[in-house]
CSV table of C-alpha atoms in Angstrom, one decimal:
chain,number,residue,atom,x,y,z
Q,1,MET,CA,9.7,15.3,4.6
Q,2,PHE,CA,6.7,14.3,6.9
Q,3,ALA,CA,7.0,14.5,10.6
Q,4,ILE,CA,6.3,11.4,12.9
Q,5,SER,CA,3.8,12.0,15.9
Q,6,LYS,CA,4.6,11.0,19.2
Q,7,SER,CA,1.1,10.8,20.6
Q,8,LYS,CA,-2.3,10.2,19.0
Q,9,PRO,CA,-4.0,13.0,17.5
Q,10,PRO,CA,-7.2,13.6,19.5
Q,11,SER,CA,-9.4,13.7,16.3
Q,12,LEU,CA,-8.5,10.5,15.3
Q,13,VAL,CA,-9.8,8.1,18.4
Q,14,THR,CA,-11.1,4.9,16.8
Q,15,SER,CA,-11.2,1.4,17.9
Q,16,TYR,CA,-9.6,-1.7,18.3
Q,17,ILE,CA,-9.9,-5.2,20.2
Q,18,GLY,CA,-6.9,-6.4,21.8
Q,19,ILE,CA,-6.2,-10.1,21.8
Q,20,ALA,CA,-3.9,-11.8,24.6
Q,21,THR,CA,-1.8,-14.7,23.1
Q,22,SER,CA,0.0,-17.4,24.3
Q,23,ARG,CA,3.1,-15.4,24.3
Q,24,ASN,CA,1.7,-12.6,26.6
Q,25,GLN,CA,1.5,-10.2,23.9
Q,26,ILE,CA,-1.3,-7.9,23.0
Q,27,ARG,CA,-2.3,-7.5,19.3
Q,28,PHE,CA,-4.9,-5.3,17.7
Q,29,TYR,CA,-7.4,-5.3,15.0
Q,30,ASN,CA,-10.3,-2.8,13.9
Q,31,VAL,CA,-13.7,-3.3,15.0
Q,32,LEU,CA,-15.0,0.5,15.3
Q,33,HIS,CA,-15.7,0.8,19.1
Q,34,ASP,CA,-14.3,3.4,21.5
Q,35,THR,CA,-10.7,2.6,22.2
Q,36,SER,CA,-7.4,4.1,20.9
Q,37,ILE,CA,-4.9,3.6,18.0
Q,38,PRO,CA,-2.6,0.9,19.1
Q,39,GLU,CA,0.6,2.4,21.0
Q,40,PRO,CA,3.1,0.7,18.6
Q,41,LYS,CA,1.3,2.0,15.5
Q,42,ARG,CA,1.3,5.7,16.7
Q,43,LYS,CA,4.7,6.3,15.5
Q,44,HIS,CA,3.7,5.9,11.9
Q,45,ILE,CA,1.1,8.7,12.0
Q,46,PRO,CA,2.4,12.2,11.1
Q,47,SER,CA,1.7,14.9,13.0
Q,48,SER,CA,2.4,17.6,10.3
Q,49,GLY,CA,2.9,17.4,6.7
Q,50,THR,CA,3.7,19.6,3.4
Q,51,TYR,CA,0.7,19.3,1.3
Q,52,PRO,CA,0.5,20.1,-2.5
Q,53,LYS,CA,-1.0,23.5,-3.4
Q,54,GLY,CA,-4.4,23.5,-4.9
Q,55,PHE,CA,-5.8,20.4,-3.3
Q,56,ARG,CA,-8.4,20.3,-0.7
Q,57,VAL,CA,-9.8,17.1,1.2
Q,58,SER,CA,-12.3,15.9,3.7
Q,59,GLY,CA,-13.4,12.8,5.6
Q,60,THR,CA,-17.2,12.6,6.3
Q,61,HIS,CA,-19.1,10.1,8.4
Q,62,VAL,CA,-21.8,8.4,6.3
Q,63,GLY,CA,-22.8,5.3,8.3
Q,64,VAL,CA,-22.0,2.9,5.0
Q,65,LYS,CA,-22.0,0.0,7.7
Q,66,ALA,CA,-24.8,0.3,10.2
Q,67,SER,CA,-22.5,-0.3,12.9
Q,68,ASN,CA,-20.4,2.7,12.1
Q,69,THR,CA,-22.2,5.5,14.1
Q,70,LYS,CA,-19.5,8.2,14.0
Q,71,PHE,CA,-16.4,7.7,12.2
Q,72,PRO,CA,-15.7,9.1,8.6
Q,73,ASP,CA,-16.4,6.7,5.8
Q,74,LEU,CA,-16.4,9.1,2.9
Q,75,ALA,CA,-13.3,10.5,1.5
Q,76,LEU,CA,-13.1,13.5,-1.1
Q,77,ILE,CA,-9.9,14.7,-2.6
Q,78,SER,CA,-10.5,17.6,-4.9
Q,79,SER,CA,-8.3,20.0,-6.8
Q,80,ASP,CA,-9.1,23.5,-7.4
Q,81,VAL,CA,-7.9,23.2,-11.1
Q,82,PRO,CA,-8.2,20.3,-13.6
Q,83,CYS,CA,-5.3,17.6,-13.1
Q,84,ASN,CA,-3.7,15.3,-15.3
Q,85,ALA,CA,-4.3,11.7,-14.0
Q,86,ALA,CA,-3.6,8.1,-14.3
Q,87,ALA,CA,-4.4,5.0,-12.3
Q,88,VAL,CA,-3.5,1.5,-12.0
Q,89,PHE,CA,-6.2,-1.1,-11.4
Q,90,THR,CA,-6.5,-4.5,-10.0
Q,91,THR,CA,-6.0,-7.5,-12.5
Q,92,ASN,CA,-8.9,-9.5,-10.7
Q,93,LYS,CA,-11.5,-10.8,-13.5
Q,94,PHE,CA,-14.3,-9.8,-11.1
Q,95,GLN,CA,-13.5,-6.0,-11.4
Q,96,ALA,CA,-15.9,-3.9,-8.9
Q,97,ALA,CA,-18.1,-1.2,-10.4
Q,98,PRO,CA,-16.0,1.7,-9.4
Q,99,VAL,CA,-13.0,0.2,-11.0
Q,100,GLN,CA,-14.9,0.0,-14.3
Q,101,VAL,CA,-16.4,3.4,-14.1
Q,102,SER,CA,-13.1,5.0,-13.2
Q,103,ARG,CA,-11.2,3.1,-15.9
Q,104,ALA,CA,-13.9,4.6,-18.5
Q,105,THR,CA,-13.4,8.0,-17.1
Q,106,LEU,CA,-9.7,8.0,-17.5
Q,107,ASN,CA,-9.9,6.6,-20.8
Q,108,ASP,CA,-12.5,9.2,-22.1
Q,109,ARG,CA,-10.8,12.0,-20.9
Q,110,LYS,CA,-7.3,10.6,-22.0
Q,111,GLY,CA,-6.2,11.4,-18.6
Q,112,LYS,CA,-6.7,15.0,-18.7
Q,113,GLY,CA,-9.3,17.3,-16.8
Q,114,VAL,CA,-9.8,14.9,-13.7
Q,115,GLN,CA,-10.7,17.0,-10.7
Q,116,SER,CA,-11.7,15.0,-7.7
Q,117,VAL,CA,-11.5,11.5,-6.3
Q,118,VAL,CA,-14.3,10.1,-4.1
Q,119,ILE,CA,-13.8,6.9,-1.9
Q,120,ASN,CA,-16.3,5.2,0.6
Q,121,SER,CA,-15.2,2.5,2.9
Q,122,GLY,CA,-17.7,-0.1,4.3
Q,123,CYS,CA,-18.7,-1.5,1.1
Q,124,ALA,CA,-16.8,-2.6,-2.1
Q,125,ASN,CA,-19.5,-2.4,-4.5
Q,126,ALA,CA,-18.1,-5.4,-6.2
Q,127,VAL,CA,-20.0,-8.1,-8.0
Q,128,THR,CA,-23.2,-5.8,-7.8
Q,129,GLY,CA,-24.4,-5.9,-11.4
Q,130,LYS,CA,-25.7,-3.1,-13.5
Q,131,GLY,CA,-27.1,-1.4,-10.3
Q,132,GLY,CA,-23.6,-1.2,-9.0
Q,133,LEU,CA,-22.6,0.5,-12.0
Q,134,GLU,CA,-25.3,3.0,-11.8
Q,135,ASP,CA,-24.2,3.5,-8.2
Q,136,ALA,CA,-20.5,4.4,-9.1
Q,137,GLN,CA,-21.5,6.7,-11.9
Q,138,ARG,CA,-23.9,8.5,-9.4
Q,139,MET,CA,-21.3,8.9,-6.8
Q,140,GLY,CA,-19.0,10.8,-9.3
Q,141,ALA,CA,-21.9,12.7,-10.8
Q,142,THR,CA,-22.7,14.2,-7.6
Q,143,VAL,CA,-19.1,15.2,-7.0
Q,144,ASP,CA,-19.0,16.7,-10.2
Q,145,LYS,CA,-22.3,18.8,-9.8
Q,146,CYS,CA,-21.1,20.0,-6.5
Q,147,ALA,CA,-18.0,21.1,-8.3
Q,148,GLY,CA,-20.0,22.9,-11.0
Q,149,LEU,CA,-18.9,20.4,-13.7
Q,150,SER,CA,-20.9,19.0,-16.4
Q,151,GLU,CA,-18.7,15.9,-17.9
Q,152,PRO,CA,-17.5,13.1,-15.7
Q,153,SER,CA,-14.4,14.4,-14.0
Q,154,THR,CA,-14.1,12.2,-10.7
Q,155,ILE,CA,-12.3,8.9,-10.0
Q,156,VAL,CA,-14.5,6.8,-7.7
Q,157,MET,CA,-13.1,3.9,-5.4
Q,158,SER,CA,-14.8,1.7,-2.8
Q,159,THR,CA,-13.7,-0.7,0.0
Q,160,GLY,CA,-15.2,-3.1,2.0
Q,161,VAL,CA,-17.3,-6.2,1.9
Q,162,ILE,CA,-17.9,-7.8,-1.6
Q,163,GLY,CA,-21.3,-8.8,-3.0
Q,164,GLN,CA,-23.5,-6.1,-1.4
Q,165,ARG,CA,-25.2,-2.9,-2.8
Q,166,LEU,CA,-24.1,0.5,-1.5
Q,167,PRO,CA,-26.7,2.5,0.8
Q,168,ILE,CA,-26.4,5.0,-2.2
Q,169,ALA,CA,-29.1,7.4,-0.9
Q,170,LYS,CA,-26.8,7.8,2.1
Q,171,ILE,CA,-23.9,8.5,0.5
Q,172,LEU,CA,-25.1,10.9,-2.2
Q,173,ASP,CA,-26.9,12.9,0.6
Q,174,LYS,CA,-23.4,13.4,2.4
Q,175,ILE,CA,-21.4,14.1,-0.6
Q,176,PRO,CA,-22.4,18.0,-0.8
Q,177,THR,CA,-21.5,18.0,3.0
Q,178,ALA,CA,-18.1,16.5,2.1
Q,179,HIS,CA,-17.6,19.0,-0.7
Q,180,SER,CA,-18.6,22.0,1.8
Q,181,ASN,CA,-16.0,20.6,4.2
Q,182,LEU,CA,-13.0,20.4,1.8
Q,183,ALA,CA,-9.9,22.1,3.3
Q,184,SER,CA,-6.3,21.9,3.0
Q,185,THR,CA,-5.0,21.5,6.7
Q,186,HIS,CA,-3.0,18.5,8.0
Q,187,ASN,CA,-6.0,17.6,10.1
Q,188,ALA,CA,-8.2,17.3,7.1
Q,189,TRP,CA,-5.7,15.3,5.1
Q,190,LEU,CA,-5.3,12.9,8.3
Q,191,ALA,CA,-9.2,12.4,8.6
Q,192,THR,CA,-9.6,11.8,4.9
Q,193,ALA,CA,-6.8,8.9,5.3
Q,194,ARG,CA,-8.7,7.7,8.1
Q,195,SER,CA,-12.1,7.5,6.2
Q,196,ILE,CA,-10.8,5.1,3.7
Q,197,CYS,CA,-9.6,2.3,6.7
Q,198,THR,CA,-11.5,-1.0,6.9
Q,199,THR,CA,-9.4,-3.4,9.2
Q,200,ASP,CA,-6.5,-1.0,9.1
Q,201,THR,CA,-5.2,0.0,12.6
Q,202,PHE,CA,-4.1,3.3,11.8
Q,203,PRO,CA,-4.6,5.9,8.9
Q,204,LYS,CA,-1.8,5.8,6.2
Q,205,LEU,CA,-0.6,9.0,5.3
Q,206,ILE,CA,2.6,10.7,4.1
Q,207,SER,CA,4.0,13.9,2.4
Q,208,GLN,CA,7.2,15.5,1.2
Q,209,THR,CA,8.7,17.9,-0.8
Q,210,PHE,CA,11.2,17.7,-4.0
Q,211,THR,CA,12.7,20.0,-6.8
Q,212,LEU,CA,13.1,19.1,-10.5
Q,213,PRO,CA,16.3,19.8,-12.5
Q,214,SER,CA,14.4,22.4,-14.9
Q,215,SER,CA,13.1,24.4,-11.9
Q,216,PRO,CA,15.5,24.3,-9.0
Q,217,GLY,CA,14.0,27.2,-7.5
Q,218,ILE,CA,10.5,25.8,-7.1
Q,219,THR,CA,9.6,23.6,-4.1
Q,220,TYR,CA,6.8,20.7,-5.3
Q,221,SER,CA,5.1,18.7,-2.8
Q,222,LEU,CA,3.9,15.1,-2.9
Q,223,ALA,CA,1.1,13.6,-0.5
Q,224,GLY,CA,-0.6,10.3,-0.5
Q,225,MET,CA,-2.9,8.3,1.5
Q,226,THR,CA,-3.5,4.5,1.2
Q,227,LYS,CA,-5.6,1.9,3.0
Q,228,GLY,CA,-5.1,-1.9,3.2
Q,229,ALA,CA,-4.3,-4.4,5.8
Q,230,GLY,CA,-5.5,-7.8,4.3
Q,231,MET,CA,-6.1,-9.6,1.0
Q,232,ILE,CA,-2.8,-7.9,-0.1
Q,233,HIS,CA,-0.8,-9.2,-3.1
Q,234,PRO,CA,0.0,-8.1,-6.4
Q,235,ASN,CA,-1.6,-7.0,-8.5
Q,236,MET,CA,-2.7,-5.3,-5.9
Q,237,ALA,CA,-5.3,-6.7,-3.5
Q,238,THR,CA,-7.7,-4.9,-1.3
Q,239,LEU,CA,-5.9,-1.8,-1.4
Q,240,LEU,CA,-6.7,1.8,-2.4
Q,241,GLY,CA,-4.4,4.7,-2.7
Q,242,VAL,CA,-4.2,8.2,-3.9
Q,243,VAL,CA,-1.0,10.3,-4.6
Q,244,CYS,CA,-1.3,13.9,-5.3
Q,245,THR,CA,1.1,16.3,-6.5
Q,246,ASP,CA,1.2,20.2,-7.5
Q,247,ALA,CA,4.1,19.5,-9.9
Q,248,PRO,CA,3.0,20.0,-13.7
Q,249,ILE,CA,3.4,16.6,-15.5
Q,250,GLU,CA,2.5,15.8,-18.9
Q,251,ALA,CA,-0.7,13.8,-19.3
Q,252,ALA,CA,1.3,11.3,-21.6
Q,253,ALA,CA,3.9,10.7,-18.9
Q,254,MET,CA,1.6,10.0,-16.2
Q,255,LYS,CA,0.7,6.5,-16.8
Q,256,ASN,CA,4.4,5.2,-17.4
Q,257,LEU,CA,5.5,7.0,-14.4
Q,258,LEU,CA,2.9,5.6,-12.1
Q,259,LEU,CA,3.4,1.9,-13.5
Q,260,GLN,CA,7.0,2.0,-12.8
Q,261,ALA,CA,6.4,3.3,-9.3
Q,262,VAL,CA,3.9,0.9,-8.6
Q,263,SER,CA,6.0,-2.1,-10.0
Q,264,ARG,CA,8.5,-1.4,-7.3
Q,265,SER,CA,6.2,-0.5,-4.6
Q,266,PHE,CA,2.6,-1.4,-4.3
Q,267,ASN,CA,3.3,-4.3,-6.6
Q,268,SER,CA,6.3,-5.4,-4.4
Q,269,ILE,CA,4.2,-6.3,-1.2
Q,270,SER,CA,2.5,-8.9,0.2
Q,271,ILE,CA,0.4,-9.9,3.1
Q,272,ASP,CA,-1.5,-13.0,2.3
Q,273,GLY,CA,-1.4,-13.6,-1.2
Q,274,ASP,CA,-4.6,-12.9,-2.3
Q,275,THR,CA,-5.7,-10.3,-4.8
Q,276,SER,CA,-9.2,-8.7,-4.5
Q,277,THR,CA,-11.8,-6.8,-6.7
Q,278,ASN,CA,-11.5,-3.0,-6.1
Q,279,ASP,CA,-7.5,-2.3,-6.0
Q,280,THR,CA,-6.9,1.1,-7.5
Q,281,ILE,CA,-3.9,3.6,-7.3
Q,282,ALA,CA,-4.5,6.9,-8.8
Q,283,LEU,CA,-1.8,9.8,-9.2
Q,284,LEU,CA,-3.1,13.4,-9.9
Q,285,ALA,CA,-1.1,16.3,-10.7
Q,286,ASN,CA,-2.6,20.0,-11.1
Q,287,GLY,CA,0.7,21.9,-11.8
Q,288,ALA,CA,-0.3,24.4,-9.2
Q,289,ALA,CA,3.1,25.2,-8.0
Q,290,GLY,CA,4.3,26.2,-11.5
Q,291,GLY,CA,7.4,25.4,-13.7
Q,292,SER,CA,7.8,23.3,-16.8
Q,293,PRO,CA,6.0,20.2,-17.3
Q,294,VAL,CA,7.6,16.9,-16.9
Q,295,PRO,CA,7.8,15.8,-20.4
Q,296,ALA,CA,6.9,12.0,-21.5
Q,297,SER,CA,10.4,11.3,-22.7
Q,298,PRO,CA,12.1,8.9,-20.2
Q,299,SER,CA,15.6,10.3,-20.9
Q,300,SER,CA,14.5,13.7,-20.1
Q,301,PRO,CA,16.4,14.9,-16.7
Q,302,ASP,CA,12.8,15.8,-15.1
Q,303,TYR,CA,11.2,12.5,-16.0
Q,304,ILE,CA,14.2,10.7,-14.6
Q,305,ALA,CA,14.1,12.9,-11.2
Q,306,MET,CA,10.3,12.6,-11.1
Q,307,GLN,CA,10.4,8.6,-11.6
Q,308,GLU,CA,13.0,8.5,-8.7
Q,309,VAL,CA,10.9,10.7,-6.3
Q,310,LEU,CA,7.5,8.9,-7.2
Q,311,THR,CA,9.1,5.4,-6.7
Q,312,SER,CA,10.7,6.3,-3.4
Q,313,PHE,CA,7.5,7.7,-2.3
Q,314,THR,CA,5.3,5.1,-3.3
Q,315,GLN,CA,7.7,2.6,-1.6
Q,316,SER,CA,7.5,4.3,1.5
Q,317,LEU,CA,3.6,4.5,1.5
Q,318,SER,CA,3.0,0.9,0.5
Q,319,GLN,CA,5.5,-0.3,3.1
Q,320,LEU,CA,2.7,1.4,5.6
Q,321,VAL,CA,0.4,-1.3,4.4
Q,322,VAL,CA,2.6,-4.0,5.2
Q,323,ARG,CA,3.3,-2.5,8.8
Q,324,ASP,CA,-0.5,-2.7,9.3
Q,325,GLY,CA,-0.9,-6.3,8.1
Q,326,GLU,CA,-3.7,-8.1,9.7
Q,327,GLY,CA,-2.4,-9.8,12.8
Q,328,ALA,CA,1.1,-9.0,11.9
Q,329,THR,CA,3.9,-8.7,14.2
Q,330,LYS,CA,6.9,-8.5,11.9
Q,331,PHE,CA,7.6,-6.2,8.8
Q,332,VAL,CA,10.2,-8.2,6.5
Q,333,THR,CA,12.3,-7.2,3.5
Q,334,VAL,CA,13.6,-9.8,1.1
Q,335,ARG,CA,16.2,-9.1,-1.0
Q,336,VAL,CA,17.3,-11.3,-3.9
Q,337,GLN,CA,20.5,-10.1,-5.3
Q,338,ASN,CA,23.1,-11.3,-7.9
Q,339,SER,CA,20.4,-12.5,-10.4
Q,340,PRO,CA,21.1,-12.4,-14.0
Q,341,CYS,CA,17.6,-11.0,-14.6
Q,342,TYR,CA,15.3,-8.7,-12.7
Q,343,ASP,CA,12.4,-11.1,-13.5
Q,344,SER,CA,13.7,-14.1,-11.8
Q,345,ALA,CA,14.8,-12.0,-8.7
Q,346,ARG,CA,11.4,-10.6,-8.5
Q,347,ARG,CA,9.7,-13.9,-8.9
Q,348,ILE,CA,11.7,-15.4,-6.1
Q,349,ALA,CA,11.1,-12.6,-3.7
Q,350,SER,CA,7.4,-12.9,-4.6
Q,351,THR,CA,7.4,-16.5,-3.7
Q,352,ILE,CA,9.0,-16.2,-0.4
Q,353,ALA,CA,6.9,-13.4,0.6
Q,354,ARG,CA,3.9,-15.4,0.1
Q,355,SER,CA,5.1,-18.7,1.7
Q,356,PRO,CA,2.7,-19.4,4.6
Q,357,LEU,CA,5.6,-21.8,6.0
Q,358,VAL,CA,8.0,-19.0,6.1
Q,359,LYS,CA,5.6,-16.4,7.5
Q,360,THR,CA,4.5,-18.7,10.3
Q,361,ALA,CA,8.4,-19.7,11.0
Q,362,LEU,CA,9.0,-16.0,11.4
Q,363,TYR,CA,5.9,-15.5,13.7
Q,364,GLY,CA,7.3,-18.1,15.8
Q,365,ARG,CA,10.8,-16.5,15.8
Q,366,ASP,CA,12.1,-19.6,14.2
Q,367,ALA,CA,15.3,-19.4,12.0
Q,368,ASN,CA,14.0,-22.2,9.9
Q,369,TRP,CA,15.7,-21.3,6.6
Q,370,GLY,CA,15.0,-24.4,5.0
Q,371,ARG,CA,11.6,-23.1,4.3
Q,372,ILE,CA,13.1,-20.2,2.6
Q,373,LEU,CA,15.3,-22.4,0.3
Q,374,CYS,CA,12.4,-24.6,-0.6
Q,375,ALA,CA,10.3,-21.7,-1.7
Q,376,ILE,CA,13.4,-20.5,-3.7
Q,377,GLY,CA,13.4,-23.9,-5.3
Q,378,TYR,CA,9.7,-24.1,-6.3
Q,379,THR,CA,9.5,-20.5,-7.6
Q,380,GLU,CA,7.7,-20.8,-11.0
Q,381,GLY,CA,8.9,-19.2,-14.2
Q,382,VAL,CA,12.5,-19.2,-13.5
Q,383,PRO,CA,14.6,-20.3,-16.3
Q,384,ASP,CA,17.2,-23.0,-15.9
Q,385,GLY,CA,20.5,-21.9,-14.4
Q,386,VAL,CA,19.1,-19.0,-12.5
Q,387,VAL,CA,19.0,-20.9,-9.3
Q,388,VAL,CA,22.1,-23.1,-8.7
Q,389,PRO,CA,22.2,-24.7,-5.3
Q,390,GLU,CA,26.1,-24.7,-5.0
Q,391,ARG,CA,26.1,-20.9,-5.4
Q,392,THR,CA,22.8,-19.9,-3.4
Q,393,SER,CA,23.4,-18.2,-0.2
Q,394,VAL,CA,20.6,-16.9,2.6
Q,395,SER,CA,21.3,-14.7,5.4
Q,396,PHE,CA,19.3,-12.7,8.1
Q,397,LYS,CA,20.3,-9.0,8.2
Q,398,PRO,CA,19.6,-7.5,11.5
Q,399,VAL,CA,18.2,-4.0,11.6
Q,400,ASP,CA,20.6,-2.6,14.3
Q,401,ASN,CA,23.6,-3.0,11.6
Q,402,SER,CA,25.3,-5.8,13.5
Q,403,PRO,CA,27.0,-8.5,11.4
Q,404,ILE,CA,24.8,-10.6,9.1
Q,405,LEU,CA,23.6,-14.0,10.3
Q,406,LYS,CA,24.8,-16.5,7.8
Q,407,LEU,CA,22.4,-19.4,7.4
Q,408,LEU,CA,23.5,-21.0,4.0
Q,409,VAL,CA,26.7,-20.4,2.2
Q,410,ASN,CA,27.0,-21.5,-1.4
Q,411,GLY,CA,24.7,-24.5,-0.9
Q,412,GLU,CA,26.4,-25.4,2.6
Q,413,PRO,CA,24.6,-24.9,5.7
Q,414,GLU,CA,26.2,-22.9,8.4
Q,415,ALA,CA,26.4,-23.7,12.3
Q,416,VAL,CA,23.6,-21.3,13.2
Q,417,ASP,CA,23.9,-19.6,16.5
Q,418,GLU,CA,20.0,-20.1,17.5
Q,419,THR,CA,20.5,-17.7,20.6
Q,420,ARG,CA,21.5,-15.0,18.2
Q,421,ALA,CA,18.9,-15.9,15.5
Q,422,SER,CA,16.2,-15.7,18.1
Q,423,ALA,CA,17.5,-12.3,19.4
Q,424,ILE,CA,17.2,-11.2,15.8
Q,425,LEU,CA,13.7,-12.2,15.3
Q,426,GLN,CA,12.6,-10.6,18.3
Q,427,ASN,CA,12.8,-7.3,16.5
Q,428,GLU,CA,9.8,-5.9,14.6
Q,429,ASP,CA,12.0,-5.5,11.3
Q,430,LEU,CA,13.9,-8.3,9.7
Q,431,GLU,CA,15.8,-8.5,6.3
Q,432,ILE,CA,16.3,-11.8,4.5
Q,433,VAL,CA,19.1,-11.6,1.8
Q,434,VAL,CA,19.1,-14.2,-0.9
Q,435,ASP,CA,22.2,-14.3,-3.2
Q,436,LEU,CA,22.1,-16.2,-6.2
Q,437,GLY,CA,25.9,-16.0,-6.9
Q,438,GLY,CA,25.6,-14.8,-10.6
Q,439,GLY,CA,24.1,-15.9,-13.9
Q,440,ALA,CA,23.5,-19.1,-15.6
Q,441,LYS,CA,27.2,-19.2,-16.8
Q,442,GLY,CA,28.5,-18.4,-13.4
Q,443,GLU,CA,29.2,-14.5,-14.0
Q,444,VAL,CA,28.2,-12.2,-11.2
Q,445,GLY,CA,24.8,-10.7,-11.8
Q,446,GLY,CA,23.9,-7.4,-11.2
Q,447,GLU,CA,20.0,-7.5,-10.8
Q,448,GLU,CA,18.1,-7.2,-7.5
Q,449,ALA,CA,14.5,-7.3,-6.5
Q,450,VAL,CA,13.1,-6.3,-3.3
Q,451,TYR,CA,9.7,-7.3,-1.5
Q,452,TRP,CA,8.1,-6.3,1.6
Q,453,PHE,CA,5.9,-8.7,3.7
Q,454,CYS,CA,4.8,-9.7,7.0
Q,455,ASP,CA,4.2,-12.7,9.3
Q,456,PHE,CA,1.2,-14.8,9.8
Q,457,SER,CA,-0.2,-15.1,13.3
Q,458,HIS,CA,-3.1,-16.6,15.0
Q,459,GLU,CA,-4.9,-13.3,15.0
Q,460,TYR,CA,-5.1,-13.3,11.1
Q,461,VAL,CA,-7.3,-16.2,11.2
Q,462,THR,CA,-9.5,-14.6,13.9
Q,463,ILE,CA,-9.9,-11.2,12.0
Q,464,ASN,CA,-10.7,-12.9,8.9
Q,465,GLY,CA,-13.0,-15.4,10.3
Q,466,ASP,CA,-14.8,-12.6,11.8
Q,467,TYR,CA,-14.8,-10.4,9.0
Q,468,ARG,CA,-18.4,-10.2,8.2
Q,469,THR,CA,-19.8,-11.3,11.7
């Protein structure tokens, strides 16, 4: 598993403005000047990692945004051998040029023979017409040329401001530099994760090892990086991610493995309820560690094990996005349990997670459970009988494993200890438990859905009001 750094790596000095608030707290957002990663966020940066064999990465400065004069903003992830690959893309109808180009590449190659991922930050290359499509294609083609490949073999991603053309000449000029700087070290992976950040306050990178039933003597590795801090809500928002493994996985298994993992991770988080134009999560498997390929059969022991590992891994990776929500002060888990079906539980959890009134109450440390109950009650698409007021309970579960704070039990309000509620809400982490009490006929239902979200603060408005200016 990855280790957590206790101090800021010297190569990752980035910049943030601190805003003093009426609560005498300081919160931060990225503006690319010369100060350090906020102290509370440093604990999320790994000081070492276990990275998959055969992958090399680099983070290179281009200056996509004129204001960025030194920080890396071009990421390149490359495998020494062809990979089987899959990706999940935004459902937004205004799909960015790199989304269209990458989807076409994966379809044409039938998920085989992908060798690289190239990502720029600072400009989304979205809603940029035919010229934007040509720019995305040229980015991929230039990477392929550096690798000595004649067919499209690169996934392209972009993130940043919508509606502006890329400074494509600057990017193309630096791709050979990015390729020549490819390395497999921890610092290289960390710099690459840093290069895809926009309003993120820290680079998001994790890695881990695992084994598969058919090859217990082989240790495989997973490594993943992601970016995102705002415009986050399924499916999937201003969010990019790349997950690489040296385990062998059949091409036919890749898409379903990724879809299931993303459903329970990147599609189960929310910051502000917005979905963007560029969202892409890609999975690459090069098989460099050897062993028998994970088959496409969902009943295979290797498939089941790989699904569990990948889902848990992407959950950990996606939760870093929530922890870095723009202006956020809270990391909130909402668990909806005892539902007769998973879909209803998920819809309710999603509605709570994107409720501005719930989010602002949590920011104000106000145990206003009525807002949670209201969100449960107006959730769309839930069949009659799933939510029954007389069977519904709501609680706060403290992170210190002390007894839960019951707010509503079987439709009856509890006498809430406001002092204890305030103490619980002082913590950065909080879990909200919603118990639906069973199915439509009163039987106890076993389905549970989990969502992760953050609060809304004054700073969210400030950050997004100033995003382009």
